[in-house]
Amino acid sequence: MALTPRERWKQAQSVIPGGVNSPVRAMRAVGLDEPLFIDSGQGAYFTTADGERYLDWVQSWGPLIFGHADPEVVAAVQAAAAKGTTFGAATQLEVDLAAELVDAVPSLEKVRLVSSGTEAAMSAVRLARGATRRDRIIKFAGNYHGHADALLVSAGSGLATLGIPSSPGVPSGAAADTIVVPYNDITAVAEAVARYGEGLAAILVEPVAGNMGVVPPEPGFLDALRKLCTASGALLVFDEVITGFRVARGGAQERFGVTPDLTILGKIVGGGLPLAAFGGRAELMDQLAPAGAIYQAGTLSGNPLATAAGLTVVRRLRDPGVYAELERKGARLEAGLREATAGHEISLTRVGAMSTLFFNPGPVRNWTEVATSDTERYAALFRHLLSRGIYIAPSQFEATMLSTAHSDADIDRTVEAVAEFLGD
Ligand SMILES: *Cc1c(COP(=O)(O)O)cnc(C)c1O
């Protein structure tokens, strides 16, 4: 017998902490009584366990660049599954996917496959520390690199400060080597490098911030990071888990023409299955075991289902027509929203196929500015759109993820629903 939404949510909460396997899924920030439970997806749409169909602007937070249940991905995963789901030994598919990533992303000479963005970021930090024989890292307030201890850190007070744990369970020792500075503030980074440069292993950055809502890099920001790293001997690490294969085939490093030492990939590269990667120059990557001494491993790393899905997707992203289409549709959404939101205290940001509507008069250049957004108003917009069959991110501080499956009609309908909300 089918459960009511209330019963289902009650059962979920009784056996899963908070009822969900990742906090944002509880949809608390937008004030829902029960979060959506999804049953199936097709293209730009998903259907809930209660049979309601929604236009989906989240797309699993980014992996689904071709939309849900893409037929080629489904066929590739089915074929791979029939041949065995995991071996814990080398397969040709892993080599093929690695070769595809190396071909696409400018900074990659070698790449290692892992199972989540968190794991990739954690491993990249270990590699950076091992290769430089230094411990400190710099990260930016409002950037997210998964939940490894050293990266789950908030800023103290002041411009460039040693980090403090942002969650219970993160030892102060793990946070103390992480310096947190404001995004887009090159003066603060330069000050931190001047103070801690000798012991600095890496600067980690989302080259387009996506985890505080979309905040593009200011002109010259990424370039300045590159120069500060080169001068201090720290490694520049681009976390392209969202931007990789989204803002260009070669990610933000291709789009902005700045080459990092190490790159973290995830989301799109797994084609909707659990797969992520980190890579860089051969001389750095060859310091990983078994070629080198820095340890890193995984039972399900390079899993056959995930590599089959990822390969299907990234091969199709060789076609520049896909990025032309995403840019055209992204521009259509942006233009529509600019018209609909004119005269309101709203800032729109977009880089290619990622964008955010902030209830904020702007500017929105860093976490301090973004954090002043009217989250109540955002929650009201979320609920209004949901009532019109449109699902946007259940938090102000997330990105809208365009896919090729979103049609012009989907875009126009979304713009109209936003205009309707603002007209109330
Ligand atoms: C999603 C994300 C991660 C974490 O990836 P998971 O697969 O959720 O562990 C890391 N960095 C960025 C920029 C992300 O958007």
Tab-separated table of C-alpha atoms and ligand atoms in Angstrom:
chain	number	residue	atom	x	y	z
A	1	MET	CA	0.000	0.000	0.000
A	2	ALA	CA	1.371	3.423	-0.941
A	3	LEU	CA	2.457	5.610	1.925
A	4	THR	CA	1.205	9.159	2.278
A	5	PRO	CA	3.956	11.807	2.085
A	6	ARG	CA	3.665	12.298	5.843
A	7	GLU	CA	4.012	8.564	6.563
A	8	ARG	CA	6.944	8.222	4.195
A	9	TRP	CA	8.762	11.153	5.777
A	10	LYS	CA	8.114	9.794	9.250
A	11	GLN	CA	9.528	6.417	8.280
A	12	ALA	CA	12.576	8.014	6.621
A	13	GLN	CA	13.308	10.027	9.745
A	14	SER	CA	13.013	6.920	11.904
A	15	VAL	CA	15.755	5.037	10.040
A	16	ILE	CA	17.957	7.758	8.457
A	17	PRO	CA	19.384	10.745	10.389
A	18	GLY	CA	17.245	13.724	9.457
A	19	GLY	CA	15.483	11.439	6.977
A	20	VAL	CA	18.038	12.093	4.210
A	21	ASN	CA	21.469	10.978	3.041
A	22	SER	CA	22.711	14.518	2.344
A	23	PRO	CA	21.470	17.527	4.361
A	24	VAL	CA	20.195	19.810	1.580
A	25	ARG	CA	17.708	17.098	0.507
A	26	ALA	CA	15.634	17.782	3.622
A	27	MET	CA	14.656	21.086	1.909
A	28	ARG	CA	14.448	22.811	5.277
A	29	ALA	CA	15.790	26.107	3.904
A	30	VAL	CA	12.641	26.555	1.807
A	31	GLY	CA	10.230	25.546	4.557
A	32	LEU	CA	8.651	22.388	3.158
A	33	ASP	CA	6.828	20.102	5.619
A	34	GLU	CA	8.164	17.044	3.805
A	35	PRO	CA	10.876	17.017	1.148
A	36	LEU	CA	10.191	15.666	-2.319
A	37	PHE	CA	10.852	11.961	-2.820
A	38	ILE	CA	11.706	11.185	-6.428
A	39	ASP	CA	10.567	8.092	-8.267
A	40	SER	CA	11.869	8.614	-11.805
A	41	GLY	CA	13.277	11.154	-14.228
A	42	GLN	CA	13.163	11.730	-17.965
A	43	GLY	CA	15.024	14.559	-19.700
A	44	ALA	CA	14.420	17.861	-17.905
A	45	TYR	CA	11.626	16.410	-15.740
A	46	PHE	CA	11.255	14.125	-12.760
A	47	THR	CA	8.232	12.434	-11.226
A	48	THR	CA	7.822	12.147	-7.471
A	49	ALA	CA	6.796	9.098	-5.464
A	50	ASP	CA	3.327	10.712	-5.376
A	51	GLY	CA	3.108	10.911	-9.150
A	52	GLU	CA	3.685	14.670	-9.510
A	53	ARG	CA	5.816	15.821	-12.428
A	54	TYR	CA	8.264	18.729	-12.088
A	55	LEU	CA	10.570	20.624	-14.398
A	56	ASP	CA	13.956	20.045	-12.736
A	57	TRP	CA	16.495	22.909	-12.590
A	58	VAL	CA	18.786	21.047	-10.182
A	59	GLN	CA	19.658	17.938	-12.218
A	60	SER	CA	21.182	16.128	-9.253
A	61	TRP	CA	23.275	19.280	-8.548
A	62	GLY	CA	25.013	19.207	-11.907
A	63	PRO	CA	25.968	15.754	-13.189
A	64	LEU	CA	23.115	15.451	-15.714
A	65	ILE	CA	24.245	17.679	-18.572
A	66	PHE	CA	22.006	15.690	-20.968
A	67	GLY	CA	19.110	15.378	-18.502
A	68	HIS	CA	17.630	12.375	-16.679
A	69	ALA	CA	17.736	8.820	-18.046
A	70	ASP	CA	19.638	9.836	-21.146
A	71	PRO	CA	19.140	6.818	-23.471
A	72	GLU	CA	22.840	6.482	-24.364
A	73	VAL	CA	23.896	6.555	-20.714
A	74	VAL	CA	21.226	4.022	-19.754
A	75	ALA	CA	22.306	1.682	-22.567
A	76	ALA	CA	25.996	2.010	-21.648
A	77	VAL	CA	25.312	1.263	-17.973
A	78	GLN	CA	23.096	-1.724	-18.827
A	79	ALA	CA	25.738	-3.166	-21.134
A	80	ALA	CA	28.462	-2.651	-18.528
A	81	ALA	CA	26.350	-4.156	-15.722
A	82	ALA	CA	25.751	-7.317	-17.760
A	83	LYS	CA	29.537	-7.805	-17.895
A	84	GLY	CA	30.048	-7.528	-14.140
A	85	THR	CA	29.719	-4.519	-11.859
A	86	THR	CA	33.146	-4.411	-10.202
A	87	PHE	CA	36.454	-6.249	-10.346
A	88	GLY	CA	38.797	-4.278	-8.124
A	89	ALA	CA	41.332	-4.695	-10.919
A	90	ALA	CA	42.280	-2.654	-13.989
A	91	THR	CA	39.879	-2.311	-16.943
A	92	GLN	CA	40.164	-0.715	-20.390
A	93	LEU	CA	37.213	1.606	-19.659
A	94	GLU	CA	39.228	3.397	-16.955
A	95	VAL	CA	42.067	4.031	-19.373
A	96	ASP	CA	39.637	5.271	-22.017
A	97	LEU	CA	37.976	7.713	-19.607
A	98	ALA	CA	41.341	8.939	-18.291
A	99	ALA	CA	42.511	9.537	-21.872
A	100	GLU	CA	39.323	11.482	-22.602
A	101	LEU	CA	39.792	13.700	-19.511
A	102	VAL	CA	43.466	14.323	-20.310
A	103	ASP	CA	42.505	15.299	-23.844
A	104	ALA	CA	39.802	17.715	-22.673
A	105	VAL	CA	41.228	19.505	-19.628
A	106	PRO	CA	44.302	21.687	-20.274
A	107	SER	CA	46.125	21.047	-16.958
A	108	LEU	CA	45.772	17.261	-17.025
A	109	GLU	CA	48.649	15.026	-18.107
A	110	LYS	CA	47.620	12.209	-15.793
A	111	VAL	CA	44.469	11.640	-13.812
A	112	ARG	CA	43.251	9.259	-11.120
A	113	LEU	CA	39.625	8.175	-10.816
A	114	VAL	CA	37.828	8.060	-7.457
A	115	SER	CA	34.190	7.805	-6.367
A	116	SER	CA	33.157	11.255	-5.085
A	117	GLY	CA	34.157	14.893	-5.241
A	118	THR	CA	34.904	14.793	-1.531
A	119	GLU	CA	37.359	11.960	-2.085
A	120	ALA	CA	38.969	13.721	-5.051
A	121	ALA	CA	39.459	16.972	-3.103
A	122	MET	CA	40.800	15.159	-0.045
A	123	SER	CA	43.245	13.227	-2.236
A	124	ALA	CA	44.347	16.341	-4.138
A	125	VAL	CA	45.134	18.078	-0.840
A	126	ARG	CA	47.186	15.083	0.324
A	127	LEU	CA	49.068	15.055	-2.971
A	128	ALA	CA	49.724	18.793	-2.793
A	129	ARG	CA	51.011	18.452	0.771
A	130	GLY	CA	53.105	15.403	-0.040
A	131	ALA	CA	54.591	16.912	-3.188
A	132	THR	CA	55.464	20.275	-1.610
A	133	ARG	CA	56.290	18.825	1.822
A	134	ARG	CA	54.252	21.679	3.260
A	135	ASP	CA	51.071	21.513	5.353
A	136	ARG	CA	49.104	24.728	5.000
A	137	ILE	CA	46.383	25.343	2.461
A	138	ILE	CA	44.315	28.391	1.556
A	139	LYS	CA	40.620	28.089	0.755
A	140	PHE	CA	37.923	30.683	0.131
A	141	ALA	CA	34.931	31.445	2.329
A	142	GLY	CA	31.801	30.174	0.565
A	143	ASN	CA	33.694	27.706	-1.621
A	144	TYR	CA	32.878	24.031	-1.008
A	145	HIS	CA	35.234	21.165	-1.683
A	146	GLY	CA	33.354	18.290	-0.082
A	147	HIS	CA	33.441	17.361	3.573
A	148	ALA	CA	36.994	16.196	4.310
A	149	ASP	CA	38.161	17.502	7.707
A	150	ALA	CA	40.771	19.971	6.404
A	151	LEU	CA	38.186	21.520	4.073
A	152	LEU	CA	35.269	21.785	6.494
A	153	VAL	CA	36.600	24.987	7.909
A	154	SER	CA	35.269	28.530	8.369
A	155	ALA	CA	37.016	31.829	8.590
A	156	GLY	CA	37.944	33.311	11.923
A	157	SER	CA	37.669	37.085	12.270
A	158	GLY	CA	39.965	39.260	10.186
A	159	LEU	CA	40.983	39.299	6.563
A	160	ALA	CA	43.086	36.128	6.345
A	161	THR	CA	42.842	33.847	9.333
A	162	LEU	CA	43.673	30.333	10.415
A	163	GLY	CA	40.565	28.233	10.065
A	164	ILE	CA	38.225	27.059	12.757
A	165	PRO	CA	36.246	23.815	12.415
A	166	SER	CA	32.844	24.433	10.827
A	167	SER	CA	31.429	21.159	12.177
A	168	PRO	CA	31.704	19.294	15.448
A	169	GLY	CA	33.981	16.332	14.884
A	170	VAL	CA	36.557	18.262	12.862
A	171	PRO	CA	39.667	18.406	15.088
A	172	SER	CA	41.009	21.917	15.588
A	173	GLY	CA	44.348	20.504	14.413
A	174	ALA	CA	42.860	19.540	11.048
A	175	ALA	CA	41.406	23.035	10.652
A	176	ALA	CA	44.415	24.970	11.913
A	177	ASP	CA	46.406	24.408	8.726
A	178	THR	CA	43.585	25.754	6.550
A	179	ILE	CA	43.594	29.507	5.990
A	180	VAL	CA	40.268	30.987	4.911
A	181	VAL	CA	40.132	34.173	2.832
A	182	PRO	CA	37.328	36.071	1.048
A	183	TYR	CA	36.600	35.069	-2.575
A	184	ASN	CA	37.611	37.569	-5.262
A	185	ASP	CA	39.828	39.434	-2.761
A	186	ILE	CA	43.333	39.247	-4.164
A	187	THR	CA	44.693	41.617	-1.496
A	188	ALA	CA	43.622	39.183	1.218
A	189	VAL	CA	45.169	36.249	-0.651
A	190	ALA	CA	48.420	38.145	-1.159
A	191	GLU	CA	48.499	38.982	2.538
A	192	ALA	CA	47.921	35.326	3.468
A	193	VAL	CA	50.622	34.178	1.060
A	194	ALA	CA	53.026	36.756	2.478
A	195	ARG	CA	52.326	35.564	6.002
A	196	TYR	CA	52.141	31.792	5.443
A	197	GLY	CA	53.774	31.353	2.019
A	198	GLU	CA	56.786	29.376	3.191
A	199	GLY	CA	54.590	26.619	4.567
A	200	LEU	CA	51.886	26.884	1.942
A	201	ALA	CA	51.138	23.666	0.007
A	202	ALA	CA	48.187	24.841	-2.079
A	203	ILE	CA	45.504	27.373	-2.841
A	204	LEU	CA	42.171	25.634	-3.509
A	205	VAL	CA	39.531	27.522	-5.429
A	206	GLU	CA	36.266	26.996	-7.264
A	207	PRO	CA	37.245	28.956	-10.412
A	208	VAL	CA	33.573	29.892	-10.724
A	209	ALA	CA	32.008	29.615	-7.280
A	210	GLY	CA	28.899	27.442	-7.402
A	211	ASN	CA	28.327	26.535	-3.787
A	212	MET	CA	27.314	29.984	-2.523
A	213	GLY	CA	25.138	30.422	-5.569
A	214	VAL	CA	27.028	31.291	-8.735
A	215	VAL	CA	29.695	33.926	-8.106
A	216	PRO	CA	31.959	34.454	-11.127
A	217	PRO	CA	35.634	35.270	-10.649
A	218	GLU	CA	36.370	38.983	-11.004
A	219	PRO	CA	38.573	39.804	-14.010
A	220	GLY	CA	42.194	39.017	-13.125
A	221	PHE	CA	41.384	37.060	-9.945
A	222	LEU	CA	42.357	33.602	-11.242
A	223	ASP	CA	45.423	35.047	-12.974
A	224	ALA	CA	46.559	36.652	-9.739
A	225	LEU	CA	46.171	33.332	-7.895
A	226	ARG	CA	48.297	31.677	-10.559
A	227	LYS	CA	51.051	34.270	-10.087
A	228	LEU	CA	50.981	34.077	-6.272
A	229	CYS	CA	51.272	30.276	-6.415
A	230	THR	CA	54.093	30.306	-8.899
A	231	ALA	CA	55.998	32.866	-6.813
A	232	SER	CA	55.508	31.062	-3.501
A	233	GLY	CA	55.888	27.460	-4.658
A	234	ALA	CA	52.351	26.584	-3.578
A	235	LEU	CA	50.237	24.515	-5.981
A	236	LEU	CA	47.160	26.073	-7.544
A	237	VAL	CA	44.250	23.617	-7.303
A	238	PHE	CA	41.075	24.275	-9.292
A	239	ASP	CA	38.028	22.498	-7.922
A	240	GLU	CA	36.139	22.013	-11.178
A	241	VAL	CA	33.641	19.498	-9.794
A	242	ILE	CA	30.813	21.728	-11.063
A	243	THR	CA	32.575	23.769	-13.758
A	244	GLY	CA	34.370	20.840	-15.423
A	245	PHE	CA	32.674	20.047	-18.767
A	246	ARG	CA	29.945	22.587	-17.815
A	247	VAL	CA	31.316	26.071	-18.520
A	248	ALA	CA	33.430	24.625	-21.384
A	249	ARG	CA	34.677	21.160	-22.341
A	250	GLY	CA	37.975	21.999	-20.643
A	251	GLY	CA	36.202	23.633	-17.693
A	252	ALA	CA	36.862	27.087	-16.245
A	253	GLN	CA	40.596	26.736	-16.939
A	254	GLU	CA	39.792	26.639	-20.654
A	255	ARG	CA	37.173	29.376	-20.438
A	256	PHE	CA	39.364	31.795	-18.448
A	257	GLY	CA	42.745	30.686	-19.812
A	258	VAL	CA	44.405	30.026	-16.448
A	259	THR	CA	46.120	26.676	-15.908
A	260	PRO	CA	46.222	25.216	-12.388
A	261	ASP	CA	48.732	22.632	-11.139
A	262	LEU	CA	46.023	20.213	-10.021
A	263	THR	CA	42.381	19.875	-11.036
A	264	ILE	CA	39.502	18.217	-9.203
A	265	LEU	CA	36.642	16.851	-11.309
A	266	GLY	CA	33.323	15.194	-10.422
A	267	LYS	CA	29.616	15.433	-11.228
A	268	ILE	CA	29.464	15.491	-15.091
A	269	VAL	CA	32.506	13.192	-15.528
A	270	GLY	CA	30.556	10.340	-13.895
A	271	GLY	CA	27.555	10.745	-16.174
A	272	GLY	CA	25.240	10.568	-13.139
A	273	LEU	CA	27.020	7.685	-11.414
A	274	PRO	CA	29.434	7.962	-8.458
A	275	LEU	CA	32.712	8.962	-10.078
A	276	ALA	CA	35.169	11.833	-9.637
A	277	ALA	CA	38.805	12.452	-10.501
A	278	PHE	CA	41.863	14.507	-9.732
A	279	GLY	CA	44.821	15.108	-11.970
A	280	GLY	CA	47.608	17.369	-13.122
A	281	ARG	CA	51.151	17.299	-14.421
A	282	ALA	CA	52.723	13.834	-14.737
A	283	GLU	CA	55.594	14.824	-12.461
A	284	LEU	CA	53.080	15.543	-9.653
A	285	MET	CA	50.691	12.659	-10.303
A	286	ASP	CA	53.552	10.134	-10.458
A	287	GLN	CA	54.183	10.829	-6.787
A	288	LEU	CA	51.032	8.787	-6.024
A	289	ALA	CA	51.366	5.113	-5.074
A	290	PRO	CA	52.319	2.760	-6.632
A	291	ALA	CA	54.478	5.025	-8.850
A	292	GLY	CA	55.411	7.165	-5.834
A	293	ALA	CA	55.096	7.273	-2.069
A	294	ILE	CA	51.886	9.259	-1.502
A	295	TYR	CA	49.124	6.799	-0.639
A	296	GLN	CA	45.684	6.852	-2.235
A	297	ALA	CA	43.390	3.926	-3.104
A	298	GLY	CA	39.771	2.774	-3.599
A	299	THR	CA	37.937	-0.577	-3.944
A	300	LEU	CA	35.355	0.897	-6.336
A	301	SER	CA	37.633	3.505	-7.971
A	302	GLY	CA	37.131	3.525	-11.742
A	303	ASN	CA	34.035	1.357	-11.343
A	304	PRO	CA	32.899	-0.165	-14.680
A	305	LEU	CA	29.337	1.219	-14.525
A	306	ALA	CA	30.526	4.700	-13.634
A	307	THR	CA	33.303	4.771	-16.226
A	308	ALA	CA	30.889	3.512	-18.900
A	309	ALA	CA	28.417	6.291	-18.061
A	310	GLY	CA	31.115	8.961	-17.807
A	311	LEU	CA	32.738	7.946	-21.058
A	312	THR	CA	29.432	8.092	-22.935
A	313	VAL	CA	28.863	11.620	-21.701
A	314	VAL	CA	32.322	13.147	-22.076
A	315	ARG	CA	32.747	11.686	-25.576
A	316	ARG	CA	29.586	13.463	-26.699
A	317	LEU	CA	30.922	16.667	-25.162
A	318	ARG	CA	33.615	16.710	-27.845
A	319	ASP	CA	30.929	18.294	-30.028
A	320	PRO	CA	31.260	22.099	-29.681
A	321	GLY	CA	27.609	22.271	-30.732
A	322	VAL	CA	26.630	21.144	-27.226
A	323	TYR	CA	28.317	24.171	-25.643
A	324	ALA	CA	26.855	26.500	-28.265
A	325	GLU	CA	23.415	25.129	-27.378
A	326	LEU	CA	23.986	25.486	-23.627
A	327	GLU	CA	25.233	29.055	-24.104
A	328	ARG	CA	22.239	29.984	-26.254
A	329	LYS	CA	19.774	28.507	-23.775
A	330	GLY	CA	21.632	30.006	-20.804
A	331	ALA	CA	21.482	33.422	-22.466
A	332	ARG	CA	17.750	32.971	-23.164
A	333	LEU	CA	17.082	32.161	-19.501
A	334	GLU	CA	19.218	35.088	-18.343
A	335	ALA	CA	17.638	37.589	-20.754
A	336	GLY	CA	14.148	36.475	-19.766
A	337	LEU	CA	14.919	36.757	-16.075
A	338	ARG	CA	16.602	40.174	-16.509
A	339	GLU	CA	13.411	41.516	-18.030
A	340	ALA	CA	11.184	39.810	-15.448
A	341	THR	CA	13.247	41.015	-12.465
A	342	ALA	CA	14.013	44.561	-13.642
A	343	GLY	CA	13.267	47.078	-10.893
A	344	HIS	CA	13.508	44.459	-8.139
A	345	GLU	CA	16.354	44.060	-5.653
A	346	ILE	CA	17.632	41.015	-7.503
A	347	SER	CA	21.063	40.132	-8.865
A	348	LEU	CA	21.496	37.563	-11.622
A	349	THR	CA	24.773	35.755	-12.164
A	350	ARG	CA	25.626	33.301	-14.922
A	351	VAL	CA	28.614	31.580	-16.455
A	352	GLY	CA	27.511	29.354	-19.332
A	353	ALA	CA	25.194	26.626	-18.063
A	354	MET	CA	25.270	27.642	-14.376
A	355	SER	CA	23.407	30.597	-12.917
A	356	THR	CA	21.739	32.023	-9.795
A	357	LEU	CA	18.956	34.481	-9.043
A	358	PHE	CA	19.917	36.248	-5.803
A	359	PHE	CA	17.393	38.234	-3.780
A	360	ASN	CA	20.140	40.752	-3.232
A	361	PRO	CA	20.629	44.230	-4.728
A	362	GLY	CA	24.292	43.331	-5.254
A	363	PRO	CA	27.126	43.332	-5.813
A	364	VAL	CA	27.571	39.613	-5.103
A	365	ARG	CA	31.304	38.973	-5.215
A	366	ASN	CA	32.018	36.991	-2.049
A	367	TRP	CA	30.336	35.106	0.786
A	368	THR	CA	29.870	38.198	2.989
A	369	GLU	CA	27.888	39.939	0.249
A	370	VAL	CA	25.999	36.831	-0.851
A	371	ALA	CA	25.014	36.027	2.739
A	372	THR	CA	22.914	39.214	2.948
A	373	SER	CA	20.463	37.760	0.385
A	374	ASP	CA	16.793	37.610	1.387
A	375	THR	CA	16.466	33.865	1.951
A	376	GLU	CA	12.813	34.157	3.042
A	377	ARG	CA	11.941	35.691	-0.307
A	378	TYR	CA	13.880	32.947	-2.081
A	379	ALA	CA	11.962	30.316	-0.115
A	380	ALA	CA	8.703	31.974	-1.187
A	381	LEU	CA	9.838	31.896	-4.837
A	382	PHE	CA	10.757	28.227	-4.469
A	383	ARG	CA	7.283	27.397	-3.135
A	384	HIS	CA	5.567	29.453	-5.834
A	385	LEU	CA	7.501	27.728	-8.616
A	386	LEU	CA	6.862	24.324	-7.044
A	387	SER	CA	3.128	25.069	-7.152
A	388	ARG	CA	3.590	25.673	-10.889
A	389	GLY	CA	5.402	22.348	-11.390
A	390	ILE	CA	8.894	23.852	-11.417
A	391	TYR	CA	11.664	22.687	-9.069
A	392	ILE	CA	14.608	25.024	-8.426
A	393	ALA	CA	17.406	24.489	-5.897
A	394	PRO	CA	15.931	24.276	-2.382
A	395	SER	CA	18.415	26.908	-1.150
A	396	GLN	CA	19.376	30.431	-2.217
A	397	PHE	CA	23.038	29.462	-2.118
A	398	GLU	CA	23.048	26.966	-4.989
A	399	ALA	CA	23.238	27.033	-8.763
A	400	THR	CA	20.594	26.547	-11.433
A	401	MET	CA	21.877	23.687	-13.596
A	402	LEU	CA	20.924	23.975	-17.243
A	403	SER	CA	21.019	20.809	-19.372
A	404	THR	CA	20.536	20.210	-23.078
A	405	ALA	CA	17.207	18.572	-22.142
A	406	HIS	CA	15.713	21.941	-21.089
A	407	SER	CA	13.677	23.271	-24.014
A	408	ASP	CA	13.041	26.899	-24.949
A	409	ALA	CA	9.457	26.331	-23.793
A	410	ASP	CA	10.731	25.091	-20.395
A	411	ILE	CA	12.871	28.220	-20.094
A	412	ASP	CA	10.060	30.578	-21.086
A	413	ARG	CA	7.586	28.911	-18.726
A	414	THR	CA	10.062	29.316	-15.858
A	415	VAL	CA	10.592	33.001	-16.659
A	416	GLU	CA	6.814	33.560	-16.754
A	417	ALA	CA	6.379	31.872	-13.382
A	418	VAL	CA	9.094	34.089	-11.859
A	419	ALA	CA	7.414	37.183	-13.336
A	420	GLU	CA	4.101	36.017	-11.915
A	421	PHE	CA	5.670	35.655	-8.452
A	422	LEU	CA	7.213	39.142	-8.564
A	423	GLY	CA	3.947	40.642	-9.771
A	424	ASP	CA	2.059	39.405	-6.695
B	1	LIG	C1	29.691	18.742	-5.270
B	1	LIG	C2	31.026	19.362	-5.021
B	1	LIG	C3	32.035	18.694	-4.304
B	1	LIG	C4	31.788	17.411	-3.568
B	1	LIG	O1	31.471	16.360	-4.411
B	1	LIG	P1	30.681	15.088	-3.798
B	1	LIG	O2	30.636	14.135	-4.938
B	1	LIG	O3	29.349	15.601	-3.341
B	1	LIG	O4	31.499	14.585	-2.655
B	1	LIG	C5	33.293	19.268	-4.263
B	1	LIG	N1	33.545	20.450	-4.847
B	1	LIG	C6	32.594	21.122	-5.510
B	1	LIG	C7	32.948	22.416	-6.169
B	1	LIG	C8	31.303	20.621	-5.594
B	1	LIG	O5	30.345	21.334	-6.210
